[in-house]
Amino acid sequence: LRTQNWRETKAARRLTHTKTMVRGSNIFFFLLVCAIASATPIPCPCDDQSLCKPINATDRPEFFIFHLFGGVQDFDWSMVTTIAIFGTFDPTVVCVAHKANARVVLSAIYPVAQLSNATNRALWIKDQVSQVVDNHVDGLNFDVESVLNTTSGSAQLFTQLVQETRNALHQASPLYQLTLDVAWSPKCIDLRCYDYKGLADATDFLVVMDYDMRSQIYGPCIASANSPPPLIQQGINDFKALGIPTSKLVMGLPWYGYDYPCVNPTNATICPIKEVPFRGVNCSDAAGTQKSVLTLMALANSSSSTGLQWDDILSSPWFNYKDTNGDMHQVWFDNPKSIGIKADLAKHNALRGMSMWLADYGNFLTHPGFSKEMWEAMELFFK
């Protein structure tokens, strides 16, 4: 069962790529100096050498996908504009993506304990830019979800790091892209009290993680929707209230859901869950287990005791099933219907684009029909 540590780093939740550093470790920066000194550009992996040049595309709607494992040939490259690599980097991805006029960006995770160390920031930024240039990619995607606030000054230092990184990237090439993943609302979600307006100004756009919206459950400790449209709209309004234009916001949606074991349920509708605290709140979605939409649809078809249900208020599908011990579980996830509703919401709010965690969860080889429907639901934003 996941605990608070599960959310403190993407190493557990997103299994971040091999460049992820140990937080607060001076050893990392010693190794970083050595790596910078010995770094050499890799040869262009593409038969067409022109494919190793940065993509030159501005002000287009974004379909930003996250990639962690497996191949990329099955993605709908007619839609993709940016692919963020969160797993082991395969240089041939550059050839596939650039041929489709899509950017490739690397994930960037900085040890927040070192935010006040200007020397370490400069070394880290130099390494990040070198990685971008040497690997023929198109920029970076910041993914930092630690506790920060303006009172201690840590939030301002993070904004400074992002701005310094963008300046360094643009010195290397004005075509390089810098983006940042943020919580679904700027209102200190999970104690992430960041300088959101400053971060929006310092990046090309923000990828808003409109999922894990029950990371801190203040009401009844029960299973519920992972990504309900009413909260997504609330978050959009919160960003707009800070003066952040919707053209700077990309809606990130989950291609996964949560399987919750129910604790002493009294009916089929309400699923009380175990209290698993997270950052000062006694109940969180860490009581459940994340599973891909493909896994959950298969479970719904094979084992559901309720059939696939639909919550009209939360615009989300759910179902119950019993495990091998006879205990009830409740599952909340997304399907083409719920994704389509959110794509329409993004279009209605004139957002910059759409995104999903995780593109690899849609496998055209094993589930061609359902995967195609999920991609087509996202595509509604662009029509």
Coordinates of N, CA and C in Angstrom, one line a residue, residues 1-2 217 219-222 263 272-278 281-284 286-287:
L1 N 0.8 -1.2 0.0 CA 0.0 0.0 0.0 C 0.9 1.2 0.0
R2 N 0.5 2.2 -0.8 CA 1.3 3.4 -0.9 C 1.1 4.3 0.3
I217 N -8.6 14.1 0.6 CA -10.0 14.0 0.7 C -10.5 14.7 2.0
G219 N -13.8 15.6 2.6 CA -15.1 15.1 3.0 C -15.1 13.7 3.4
P220 N -16.3 13.0 3.2 CA -16.3 11.5 3.5 C -15.2 10.7 2.9
C221 N -14.6 9.8 3.6 CA -13.5 9.0 3.1 C -14.1 7.8 2.3
I222 N -14.5 8.1 1.1 CA -15.1 7.2 0.2 C -14.4 7.2 -1.2
V263 N -14.3 -0.8 2.7 CA -14.2 -1.1 4.1 C -15.6 -1.1 4.7
P272 N -16.8 3.0 1.4 CA -15.9 3.6 2.4 C -14.5 3.0 2.2
I273 N -13.4 3.8 2.3 CA -12.1 3.3 2.0 C -11.2 3.6 3.3
K274 N -10.1 2.9 3.3 CA -9.2 3.0 4.4 C -8.6 4.4 4.5
E275 N -8.4 4.9 5.7 CA -7.8 6.2 5.8 C -6.3 6.1 5.6
V276 N -5.8 6.7 4.5 CA -4.3 6.8 4.3 C -4.0 8.2 4.2
P277 N -3.3 8.8 5.1 CA -3.0 10.2 5.2 C -2.0 10.7 4.1
F278 N -2.2 11.9 3.7 CA -1.3 12.5 2.8 C -1.2 14.0 3.1
V281 N -3.7 15.5 5.6 CA -5.1 15.1 5.5 C -5.2 13.6 5.7
N282 N -6.2 13.2 6.5 CA -6.3 11.8 6.9 C -6.7 10.8 5.8
C283 N -7.3 11.3 4.8 CA -7.8 10.4 3.7 C -7.3 10.8 2.4
S284 N -7.0 9.8 1.5 CA -6.5 10.2 0.2 C -6.7 9.0 -0.7
A286 N -4.6 7.4 -2.2 CA -3.6 6.3 -2.0 C -4.1 5.1 -1.4
A287 N -5.4 5.1 -0.9 CA -6.0 3.9 -0.4 C -6.4 2.9 -1.6

